[in-house]
Amino acid sequence: QVGQLLETGRRVNYPREIRVLVAHQGGSGKLPLVNMIARALNCQYCISGGLHNRYPICYNDHAVHSIDSLANQFGAFATAIRETWAEIGKEVLEPRQTALLNTVFSMFDRVGQLVTEESLRDLWHISLPACNHGVVILEGSGERLGLRSEASGSRFGRPRRR
């Protein structure tokens, strides 16, 4: 599935488009694979669900990583995937599956190209709040994507006794 997504992203690429990857809970901040896919697809935004977040979180990797730390995280993940595949990859794959798997492995080989000073600043991660605590509204206009958020906030009062 990842190989198919990468191939589609490479094939369907318009220079002036805004690319957004929508991921499951955990998202690009916790899961290196999601972050790598977003970079390989040249996404500007990666949106994922938060786990009980009371507020939306928006950041880029420049705020939390150095080039070396992110490249090391990606490298360790790619090594773990390759080792796992070496253990379980004895099954016979169809030629199309093998080609897609090679597409994913080529993404791992390009870790150095995916992690640059520019890419640390250009990919924004948005972690959504839990739906009962707030919303994030994206508004697109031309080549711009606006972000507006609302949150119910935290209760700082004393806990009620029952």
Short mmCIF file of N, CA and C in Angstrom, two decimals:
data_model
loop_
_atom_site.label_atom_id
_atom_site.label_comp_id
_atom_site.label_asym_id
_atom_site.label_seq_id
_atom_site.Cartn_x
_atom_site.Cartn_y
_atom_site.Cartn_z
N GLN A 1 0.82 -1.19 0.00
CA GLN A 1 0.00 0.00 0.00
C GLN A 1 0.86 1.26 0.00
N VAL A 2 1.94 1.24 0.78
CA VAL A 2 2.82 2.41 0.82
C VAL A 2 3.48 2.61 -0.54
N GLY A 3 3.92 1.52 -1.16
CA GLY A 3 4.54 1.62 -2.48
C GLY A 3 3.58 2.19 -3.51
N GLN A 4 2.32 1.76 -3.47
CA GLN A 4 1.31 2.28 -4.40
C GLN A 4 1.07 3.76 -4.16
N LEU A 5 1.02 4.17 -2.89
CA LEU A 5 0.83 5.59 -2.56
C LEU A 5 1.99 6.42 -3.09
N LEU A 6 3.22 5.94 -2.91
CA LEU A 6 4.39 6.68 -3.40
C LEU A 6 4.39 6.79 -4.92
N GLU A 7 4.04 5.70 -5.59
CA GLU A 7 3.99 5.74 -7.06
C GLU A 7 2.91 6.70 -7.54
N THR A 8 1.76 6.67 -6.93
CA THR A 8 0.67 7.57 -7.33
C THR A 8 1.07 9.02 -7.07
N GLY A 9 1.69 9.27 -5.94
CA GLY A 9 2.14 10.63 -5.63
C GLY A 9 3.17 11.14 -6.60
N ARG A 10 4.03 10.27 -7.07
CA ARG A 10 5.04 10.66 -8.04
C ARG A 10 4.42 10.91 -9.42
N ARG A 11 3.44 10.07 -9.77
CA ARG A 11 2.81 10.16 -11.09
C ARG A 11 1.87 11.37 -11.19
N VAL A 12 1.12 11.64 -10.13
CA VAL A 12 0.14 12.73 -10.13
C VAL A 12 0.73 13.87 -9.31
N ASN A 13 1.43 14.76 -9.96
CA ASN A 13 2.14 15.82 -9.25
C ASN A 13 2.01 17.12 -10.03
N TYR A 14 1.26 18.05 -9.47
CA TYR A 14 1.10 19.36 -10.09
C TYR A 14 1.95 20.36 -9.32
N PRO A 15 2.76 21.15 -10.01
CA PRO A 15 3.72 22.03 -9.34
C PRO A 15 3.09 23.03 -8.37
N ARG A 16 1.88 23.47 -8.61
CA ARG A 16 1.29 24.52 -7.77
C ARG A 16 0.30 23.98 -6.74
N GLU A 17 0.23 22.67 -6.59
CA GLU A 17 -0.73 22.10 -5.65
C GLU A 17 -0.20 22.14 -4.22
N ILE A 18 -1.12 22.14 -3.28
CA ILE A 18 -0.79 21.98 -1.87
C ILE A 18 -1.02 20.52 -1.54
N ARG A 19 -0.01 19.87 -1.01
CA ARG A 19 -0.13 18.44 -0.71
C ARG A 19 -0.34 18.23 0.78
N VAL A 20 -1.37 17.46 1.09
CA VAL A 20 -1.73 17.17 2.47
C VAL A 20 -1.84 15.65 2.63
N LEU A 21 -1.13 15.11 3.59
CA LEU A 21 -1.25 13.69 3.92
C LEU A 21 -2.07 13.59 5.20
N VAL A 22 -3.14 12.83 5.15
CA VAL A 22 -3.98 12.62 6.33
C VAL A 22 -3.68 11.23 6.85
N ALA A 23 -3.25 11.16 8.10
CA ALA A 23 -2.84 9.89 8.70
C ALA A 23 -3.74 9.56 9.89
N HIS A 24 -3.56 8.39 10.41
CA HIS A 24 -4.33 7.93 11.55
C HIS A 24 -3.78 8.51 12.85
N GLN A 25 -4.30 8.07 13.97
CA GLN A 25 -3.80 8.53 15.26
C GLN A 25 -2.33 8.22 15.40
N GLY A 26 -1.64 9.09 16.05
CA GLY A 26 -0.19 8.93 16.22
C GLY A 26 0.54 9.80 15.23
N GLY A 27 0.25 9.61 13.98
CA GLY A 27 0.74 10.47 12.92
C GLY A 27 2.24 10.63 12.82
N SER A 28 2.63 11.69 12.15
CA SER A 28 4.02 11.88 11.75
C SER A 28 4.95 12.23 12.89
N GLY A 29 4.42 12.74 13.99
CA GLY A 29 5.29 13.06 15.11
C GLY A 29 5.77 11.83 15.85
N LYS A 30 4.97 10.78 15.85
CA LYS A 30 5.33 9.57 16.58
C LYS A 30 5.77 8.43 15.67
N LEU A 31 5.32 8.43 14.44
CA LEU A 31 5.59 7.31 13.55
C LEU A 31 6.50 7.75 12.40
N PRO A 32 7.76 7.31 12.41
CA PRO A 32 8.70 7.74 11.37
C PRO A 32 8.21 7.42 9.96
N LEU A 33 7.51 6.30 9.77
CA LEU A 33 7.06 5.95 8.43
C LEU A 33 6.12 7.02 7.87
N VAL A 34 5.20 7.51 8.67
CA VAL A 34 4.27 8.55 8.21
C VAL A 34 5.04 9.81 7.84
N ASN A 35 6.01 10.19 8.65
CA ASN A 35 6.82 11.37 8.37
C ASN A 35 7.62 11.17 7.08
N MET A 36 8.19 9.99 6.89
CA MET A 36 8.96 9.71 5.67
C MET A 36 8.07 9.76 4.43
N ILE A 37 6.86 9.19 4.53
CA ILE A 37 5.94 9.20 3.40
C ILE A 37 5.56 10.63 3.05
N ALA A 38 5.25 11.44 4.05
CA ALA A 38 4.89 12.84 3.80
C ALA A 38 6.01 13.57 3.08
N ARG A 39 7.25 13.32 3.47
CA ARG A 39 8.39 13.96 2.82
C ARG A 39 8.61 13.43 1.41
N ALA A 40 8.49 12.12 1.24
CA ALA A 40 8.68 11.53 -0.08
C ALA A 40 7.62 12.03 -1.07
N LEU A 41 6.43 12.34 -0.57
CA LEU A 41 5.35 12.86 -1.42
C LEU A 41 5.40 14.37 -1.58
N ASN A 42 6.40 15.01 -0.97
CA ASN A 42 6.54 16.47 -1.01
C ASN A 42 5.32 17.18 -0.44
N CYS A 43 4.81 16.66 0.65
CA CYS A 43 3.65 17.27 1.30
C CYS A 43 4.07 18.53 2.06
N GLN A 44 3.16 19.48 2.12
CA GLN A 44 3.37 20.66 2.94
C GLN A 44 2.75 20.48 4.33
N TYR A 45 1.73 19.61 4.41
CA TYR A 45 1.03 19.38 5.67
C TYR A 45 0.81 17.89 5.89
N CYS A 46 0.90 17.47 7.14
CA CYS A 46 0.56 16.11 7.53
C CYS A 46 -0.38 16.23 8.72
N ILE A 47 -1.60 15.77 8.52
CA ILE A 47 -2.64 15.90 9.54
C ILE A 47 -2.92 14.53 10.14
N SER A 48 -2.94 14.48 11.46
CA SER A 48 -3.22 13.20 12.13
C SER A 48 -4.09 13.45 13.35
N GLY A 49 -4.74 12.38 13.77
CA GLY A 49 -5.57 12.46 14.97
C GLY A 49 -4.70 12.41 16.20
N GLY A 50 -5.08 13.17 17.19
CA GLY A 50 -4.38 13.13 18.47
C GLY A 50 -5.10 12.16 19.39
N LEU A 51 -4.43 11.71 20.39
CA LEU A 51 -5.04 10.81 21.35
C LEU A 51 -5.40 11.62 22.59
N HIS A 52 -6.64 12.01 22.68
CA HIS A 52 -7.16 12.78 23.81
C HIS A 52 -6.54 14.17 23.93
N ASN A 53 -6.09 14.74 22.81
CA ASN A 53 -5.56 16.10 22.86
C ASN A 53 -6.70 17.07 23.17
N ARG A 54 -6.43 18.02 24.04
CA ARG A 54 -7.43 19.05 24.33
C ARG A 54 -7.28 20.24 23.40
N TYR A 55 -6.10 20.38 22.80
CA TYR A 55 -5.82 21.47 21.90
C TYR A 55 -5.20 20.93 20.62
N PRO A 56 -5.39 21.60 19.50
CA PRO A 56 -4.66 21.20 18.29
C PRO A 56 -3.19 21.56 18.46
N ILE A 57 -2.35 20.79 17.81
CA ILE A 57 -0.91 21.04 17.86
C ILE A 57 -0.44 21.22 16.43
N CYS A 58 0.32 22.27 16.18
CA CYS A 58 0.85 22.54 14.85
C CYS A 58 2.33 22.88 15.00
N TYR A 59 3.18 22.15 14.30
CA TYR A 59 4.62 22.38 14.41
C TYR A 59 5.30 21.87 13.14
N ASN A 60 6.55 22.29 12.96
CA ASN A 60 7.37 21.69 11.92
C ASN A 60 8.56 21.02 12.59
N ASP A 61 9.26 20.18 11.86
CA ASP A 61 10.36 19.41 12.45
C ASP A 61 11.53 20.29 12.89
N HIS A 62 11.65 21.48 12.32
CA HIS A 62 12.72 22.39 12.71
C HIS A 62 12.59 22.75 14.19
N ALA A 63 11.35 22.74 14.70
CA ALA A 63 11.11 23.08 16.11
C ALA A 63 11.51 21.96 17.07
N VAL A 64 11.58 20.73 16.59
CA VAL A 64 11.82 19.61 17.51
C VAL A 64 13.01 18.71 17.13
N HIS A 65 13.56 18.86 15.94
CA HIS A 65 14.66 17.99 15.49
C HIS A 65 15.79 18.80 14.89
N SER A 66 16.97 18.20 14.94
CA SER A 66 18.06 18.67 14.11
C SER A 66 18.06 17.76 12.88
N ILE A 67 18.81 18.14 11.87
CA ILE A 67 18.90 17.30 10.67
C ILE A 67 19.43 15.92 11.05
N ASP A 68 20.45 15.90 11.89
CA ASP A 68 21.05 14.62 12.28
C ASP A 68 20.08 13.75 13.08
N SER A 69 19.36 14.35 14.03
CA SER A 69 18.47 13.52 14.85
C SER A 69 17.34 12.92 14.02
N LEU A 70 16.79 13.69 13.09
CA LEU A 70 15.71 13.17 12.25
C LEU A 70 16.25 12.11 11.28
N ALA A 71 17.42 12.37 10.69
CA ALA A 71 18.02 11.39 9.78
C ALA A 71 18.35 10.09 10.53
N ASN A 72 18.83 10.21 11.77
CA ASN A 72 19.11 9.01 12.57
C ASN A 72 17.83 8.25 12.89
N GLN A 73 16.76 8.97 13.22
CA GLN A 73 15.48 8.33 13.50
C GLN A 73 14.98 7.59 12.26
N PHE A 74 15.04 8.23 11.11
CA PHE A 74 14.61 7.59 9.86
C PHE A 74 15.50 6.39 9.53
N GLY A 75 16.81 6.55 9.70
CA GLY A 75 17.75 5.48 9.40
C GLY A 75 17.51 4.25 10.27
N ALA A 76 17.29 4.47 11.57
CA ALA A 76 17.02 3.36 12.49
C ALA A 76 15.72 2.65 12.10
N PHE A 77 14.72 3.43 11.73
CA PHE A 77 13.44 2.83 11.33
C PHE A 77 13.63 2.01 10.05
N ALA A 78 14.32 2.57 9.06
CA ALA A 78 14.54 1.86 7.79
C ALA A 78 15.32 0.56 8.02
N THR A 79 16.31 0.61 8.91
CA THR A 79 17.08 -0.60 9.22
C THR A 79 16.19 -1.65 9.86
N ALA A 80 15.33 -1.24 10.78
CA ALA A 80 14.43 -2.18 11.45
C ALA A 80 13.47 -2.83 10.45
N ILE A 81 12.96 -2.04 9.51
CA ILE A 81 12.05 -2.58 8.50
C ILE A 81 12.78 -3.57 7.60
N ARG A 82 13.98 -3.22 7.17
CA ARG A 82 14.76 -4.12 6.31
C ARG A 82 15.08 -5.44 7.04
N GLU A 83 15.45 -5.34 8.31
CA GLU A 83 15.75 -6.55 9.08
C GLU A 83 14.50 -7.41 9.25
N THR A 84 13.39 -6.78 9.51
CA THR A 84 12.13 -7.52 9.64
C THR A 84 11.78 -8.20 8.32
N TRP A 85 11.95 -7.47 7.23
CA TRP A 85 11.64 -8.04 5.92
C TRP A 85 12.56 -9.22 5.60
N ALA A 86 13.82 -9.11 6.00
CA ALA A 86 14.76 -10.20 5.76
C ALA A 86 14.33 -11.47 6.50
N GLU A 87 13.69 -11.28 7.65
CA GLU A 87 13.23 -12.43 8.44
C GLU A 87 11.94 -13.04 7.88
N ILE A 88 11.01 -12.19 7.49
CA ILE A 88 9.69 -12.71 7.09
C ILE A 88 9.46 -12.68 5.59
N GLY A 89 10.37 -12.09 4.85
CA GLY A 89 10.17 -11.88 3.42
C GLY A 89 10.45 -13.07 2.55
N LYS A 90 10.38 -14.25 3.09
CA LYS A 90 10.67 -15.46 2.31
C LYS A 90 9.51 -15.85 1.40
N GLU A 91 8.36 -15.24 1.64
CA GLU A 91 7.20 -15.58 0.82
C GLU A 91 7.42 -15.13 -0.62
N VAL A 92 6.80 -15.81 -1.52
CA VAL A 92 6.91 -15.46 -2.93
C VAL A 92 5.92 -14.33 -3.23
N LEU A 93 6.44 -13.27 -3.79
CA LEU A 93 5.60 -12.14 -4.15
C LEU A 93 5.38 -12.11 -5.65
N GLU A 94 4.27 -11.53 -6.02
CA GLU A 94 4.02 -11.30 -7.44
C GLU A 94 4.97 -10.19 -7.90
N PRO A 95 5.27 -10.12 -9.19
CA PRO A 95 6.19 -9.09 -9.68
C PRO A 95 5.74 -7.66 -9.32
N ARG A 96 4.44 -7.41 -9.39
CA ARG A 96 3.95 -6.06 -9.06
C ARG A 96 4.20 -5.73 -7.59
N GLN A 97 4.01 -6.70 -6.70
CA GLN A 97 4.25 -6.49 -5.28
C GLN A 97 5.74 -6.24 -5.01
N THR A 98 6.59 -6.98 -5.71
CA THR A 98 8.03 -6.79 -5.56
C THR A 98 8.43 -5.38 -6.01
N ALA A 99 7.85 -4.91 -7.11
CA ALA A 99 8.15 -3.56 -7.61
C ALA A 99 7.72 -2.50 -6.59
N LEU A 100 6.54 -2.68 -5.99
CA LEU A 100 6.05 -1.72 -5.00
C LEU A 100 6.93 -1.75 -3.75
N LEU A 101 7.34 -2.91 -3.34
CA LEU A 101 8.23 -3.03 -2.18
C LEU A 101 9.56 -2.34 -2.46
N ASN A 102 10.07 -2.49 -3.67
CA ASN A 102 11.30 -1.81 -4.04
C ASN A 102 11.14 -0.30 -4.03
N THR A 103 9.95 0.19 -4.36
CA THR A 103 9.66 1.63 -4.29
C THR A 103 9.79 2.12 -2.85
N VAL A 104 9.27 1.34 -1.91
CA VAL A 104 9.38 1.71 -0.49
C VAL A 104 10.84 1.67 -0.04
N PHE A 105 11.56 0.63 -0.42
CA PHE A 105 12.97 0.54 -0.04
C PHE A 105 13.79 1.68 -0.66
N SER A 106 13.41 2.13 -1.85
CA SER A 106 14.14 3.25 -2.45
C SER A 106 13.88 4.54 -1.67
N MET A 107 12.69 4.65 -1.05
CA MET A 107 12.42 5.80 -0.19
C MET A 107 13.39 5.76 1.01
N PHE A 108 13.60 4.56 1.57
CA PHE A 108 14.53 4.42 2.68
C PHE A 108 15.95 4.81 2.26
N ASP A 109 16.32 4.48 1.02
CA ASP A 109 17.66 4.80 0.53
C ASP A 109 17.86 6.29 0.35
N ARG A 110 16.76 7.04 0.23
CA ARG A 110 16.86 8.48 0.00
C ARG A 110 16.71 9.30 1.28
N VAL A 111 16.95 8.71 2.43
CA VAL A 111 16.77 9.41 3.70
C VAL A 111 17.54 10.72 3.70
N GLY A 112 18.78 10.71 3.22
CA GLY A 112 19.58 11.94 3.18
C GLY A 112 18.95 13.04 2.35
N GLN A 113 18.25 12.67 1.28
CA GLN A 113 17.58 13.67 0.44
C GLN A 113 16.27 14.15 1.07
N LEU A 114 15.65 13.30 1.90
CA LEU A 114 14.38 13.67 2.52
C LEU A 114 14.56 14.61 3.69
N VAL A 115 15.73 14.57 4.33
CA VAL A 115 15.98 15.38 5.51
C VAL A 115 16.98 16.47 5.17
N THR A 116 16.47 17.66 4.91
CA THR A 116 17.30 18.83 4.62
C THR A 116 16.81 19.98 5.50
N GLU A 117 17.61 21.00 5.59
CA GLU A 117 17.21 22.19 6.37
C GLU A 117 15.88 22.74 5.87
N GLU A 118 15.74 22.77 4.55
CA GLU A 118 14.50 23.28 3.95
C GLU A 118 13.31 22.38 4.30
N SER A 119 13.51 21.06 4.24
CA SER A 119 12.40 20.15 4.52
C SER A 119 11.99 20.20 5.99
N LEU A 120 12.91 20.53 6.89
CA LEU A 120 12.55 20.67 8.30
C LEU A 120 11.56 21.80 8.51
N ARG A 121 11.66 22.82 7.66
CA ARG A 121 10.79 23.99 7.79
C ARG A 121 9.51 23.89 6.95
N ASP A 122 9.55 23.14 5.86
CA ASP A 122 8.45 23.15 4.90
C ASP A 122 7.29 22.21 5.21
N LEU A 123 7.55 21.14 5.96
CA LEU A 123 6.49 20.19 6.27
C LEU A 123 5.92 20.52 7.65
N TRP A 124 4.64 20.84 7.69
CA TRP A 124 3.96 21.17 8.94
C TRP A 124 3.11 20.00 9.39
N HIS A 125 3.22 19.66 10.65
CA HIS A 125 2.46 18.57 11.25
C HIS A 125 1.32 19.17 12.06
N ILE A 126 0.13 18.68 11.84
CA ILE A 126 -1.04 19.15 12.57
C ILE A 126 -1.66 17.94 13.28
N SER A 127 -1.70 18.01 14.59
CA SER A 127 -2.31 16.95 15.37
C SER A 127 -3.65 17.48 15.88
N LEU A 128 -4.70 16.80 15.49
CA LEU A 128 -6.06 17.27 15.79
C LEU A 128 -6.42 17.03 17.25
N PRO A 129 -7.27 17.89 17.81
CA PRO A 129 -7.76 17.63 19.16
C PRO A 129 -8.85 16.56 19.12
N ALA A 130 -9.13 15.97 20.27
CA ALA A 130 -10.26 15.05 20.35
C ALA A 130 -11.52 15.82 19.98
N CYS A 131 -12.44 15.18 19.26
CA CYS A 131 -13.59 15.90 18.71
C CYS A 131 -14.46 16.55 19.78
N ASN A 132 -14.46 16.04 20.99
CA ASN A 132 -15.26 16.68 22.03
C ASN A 132 -14.54 17.85 22.69
N HIS A 133 -13.30 18.14 22.27
CA HIS A 133 -12.53 19.25 22.85
C HIS A 133 -12.27 20.39 21.88
N GLY A 134 -12.42 20.16 20.58
CA GLY A 134 -12.14 21.25 19.66
C GLY A 134 -12.15 20.82 18.22
N VAL A 135 -11.89 21.79 17.35
CA VAL A 135 -11.88 21.55 15.92
C VAL A 135 -10.73 22.29 15.27
N VAL A 136 -10.34 21.82 14.10
CA VAL A 136 -9.37 22.51 13.25
C VAL A 136 -10.05 22.68 11.90
N ILE A 137 -10.03 23.89 11.38
CA ILE A 137 -10.66 24.17 10.09
C ILE A 137 -9.58 24.62 9.12
N LEU A 138 -9.48 23.90 8.00
CA LEU A 138 -8.55 24.26 6.95
C LEU A 138 -9.31 24.97 5.86
N GLU A 139 -8.78 26.09 5.41
CA GLU A 139 -9.42 26.85 4.34
C GLU A 139 -8.42 27.08 3.23
N GLY A 140 -8.74 26.57 2.05
CA GLY A 140 -7.85 26.72 0.91
C GLY A 140 -8.30 27.84 0.01
N SER A 141 -7.33 28.61 -0.48
CA SER A 141 -7.61 29.69 -1.41
C SER A 141 -6.38 29.86 -2.30
N GLY A 142 -6.55 29.51 -3.57
CA GLY A 142 -5.41 29.60 -4.48
C GLY A 142 -4.30 28.67 -4.04
N GLU A 143 -3.14 29.23 -3.81
CA GLU A 143 -1.98 28.43 -3.39
C GLU A 143 -1.74 28.52 -1.88
N ARG A 144 -2.73 28.99 -1.14
CA ARG A 144 -2.57 29.15 0.30
C ARG A 144 -3.56 28.25 1.04
N LEU A 145 -3.12 27.77 2.17
CA LEU A 145 -3.97 26.96 3.03
C LEU A 145 -3.96 27.59 4.41
N GLY A 146 -5.14 28.04 4.84
CA GLY A 146 -5.26 28.66 6.16
C GLY A 146 -5.68 27.64 7.19
N LEU A 147 -5.32 27.89 8.42
CA LEU A 147 -5.62 26.98 9.52
C LEU A 147 -6.26 27.80 10.64
N ARG A 148 -7.41 27.38 11.08
CA ARG A 148 -8.10 28.03 12.18
C ARG A 148 -8.49 26.94 13.17
N SER A 149 -8.32 27.21 14.44
CA SER A 149 -8.66 26.19 15.42
C SER A 149 -9.45 26.78 16.58
N GLU A 150 -10.25 25.93 17.17
CA GLU A 150 -11.01 26.29 18.36
C GLU A 150 -10.90 25.12 19.33
N ALA A 151 -10.76 25.44 20.61
CA ALA A 151 -10.66 24.39 21.61
C ALA A 151 -11.45 24.81 22.85
N SER A 152 -12.05 23.83 23.49
CA SER A 152 -12.83 24.12 24.69
C SER A 152 -11.92 24.40 25.89
N GLY A 153 -10.68 24.00 25.80
CA GLY A 153 -9.72 24.29 26.85
C GLY A 153 -9.74 23.27 27.96
N SER A 154 -8.93 23.55 28.96
CA SER A 154 -8.81 22.66 30.11
C SER A 154 -9.52 23.27 31.30
N ARG A 155 -10.00 22.42 32.18
CA ARG A 155 -10.64 22.90 33.40
C ARG A 155 -9.58 22.94 34.48
N PHE A 156 -9.38 24.12 35.05
CA PHE A 156 -8.35 24.29 36.07
C PHE A 156 -8.93 24.40 37.48
N GLY A 157 -10.26 24.33 37.58
CA GLY A 157 -10.89 24.40 38.90
C GLY A 157 -10.62 23.16 39.71
N ARG A 158 -10.98 23.24 40.96
CA ARG A 158 -10.82 22.09 41.82
C ARG A 158 -11.74 20.95 41.37
N PRO A 159 -11.30 19.73 41.51
CA PRO A 159 -12.18 18.61 41.17
C PRO A 159 -13.40 18.60 42.08
N ARG A 160 -14.53 18.29 41.53
CA ARG A 160 -15.76 18.23 42.31
C ARG A 160 -15.80 16.94 43.11
N ARG A 161 -16.24 17.06 44.33
CA ARG A 161 -16.41 15.87 45.16
C ARG A 161 -17.76 15.26 44.88
N ARG A 162 -17.81 13.98 44.88
CA ARG A 162 -19.08 13.31 44.60
C ARG A 162 -19.75 12.86 45.85
#
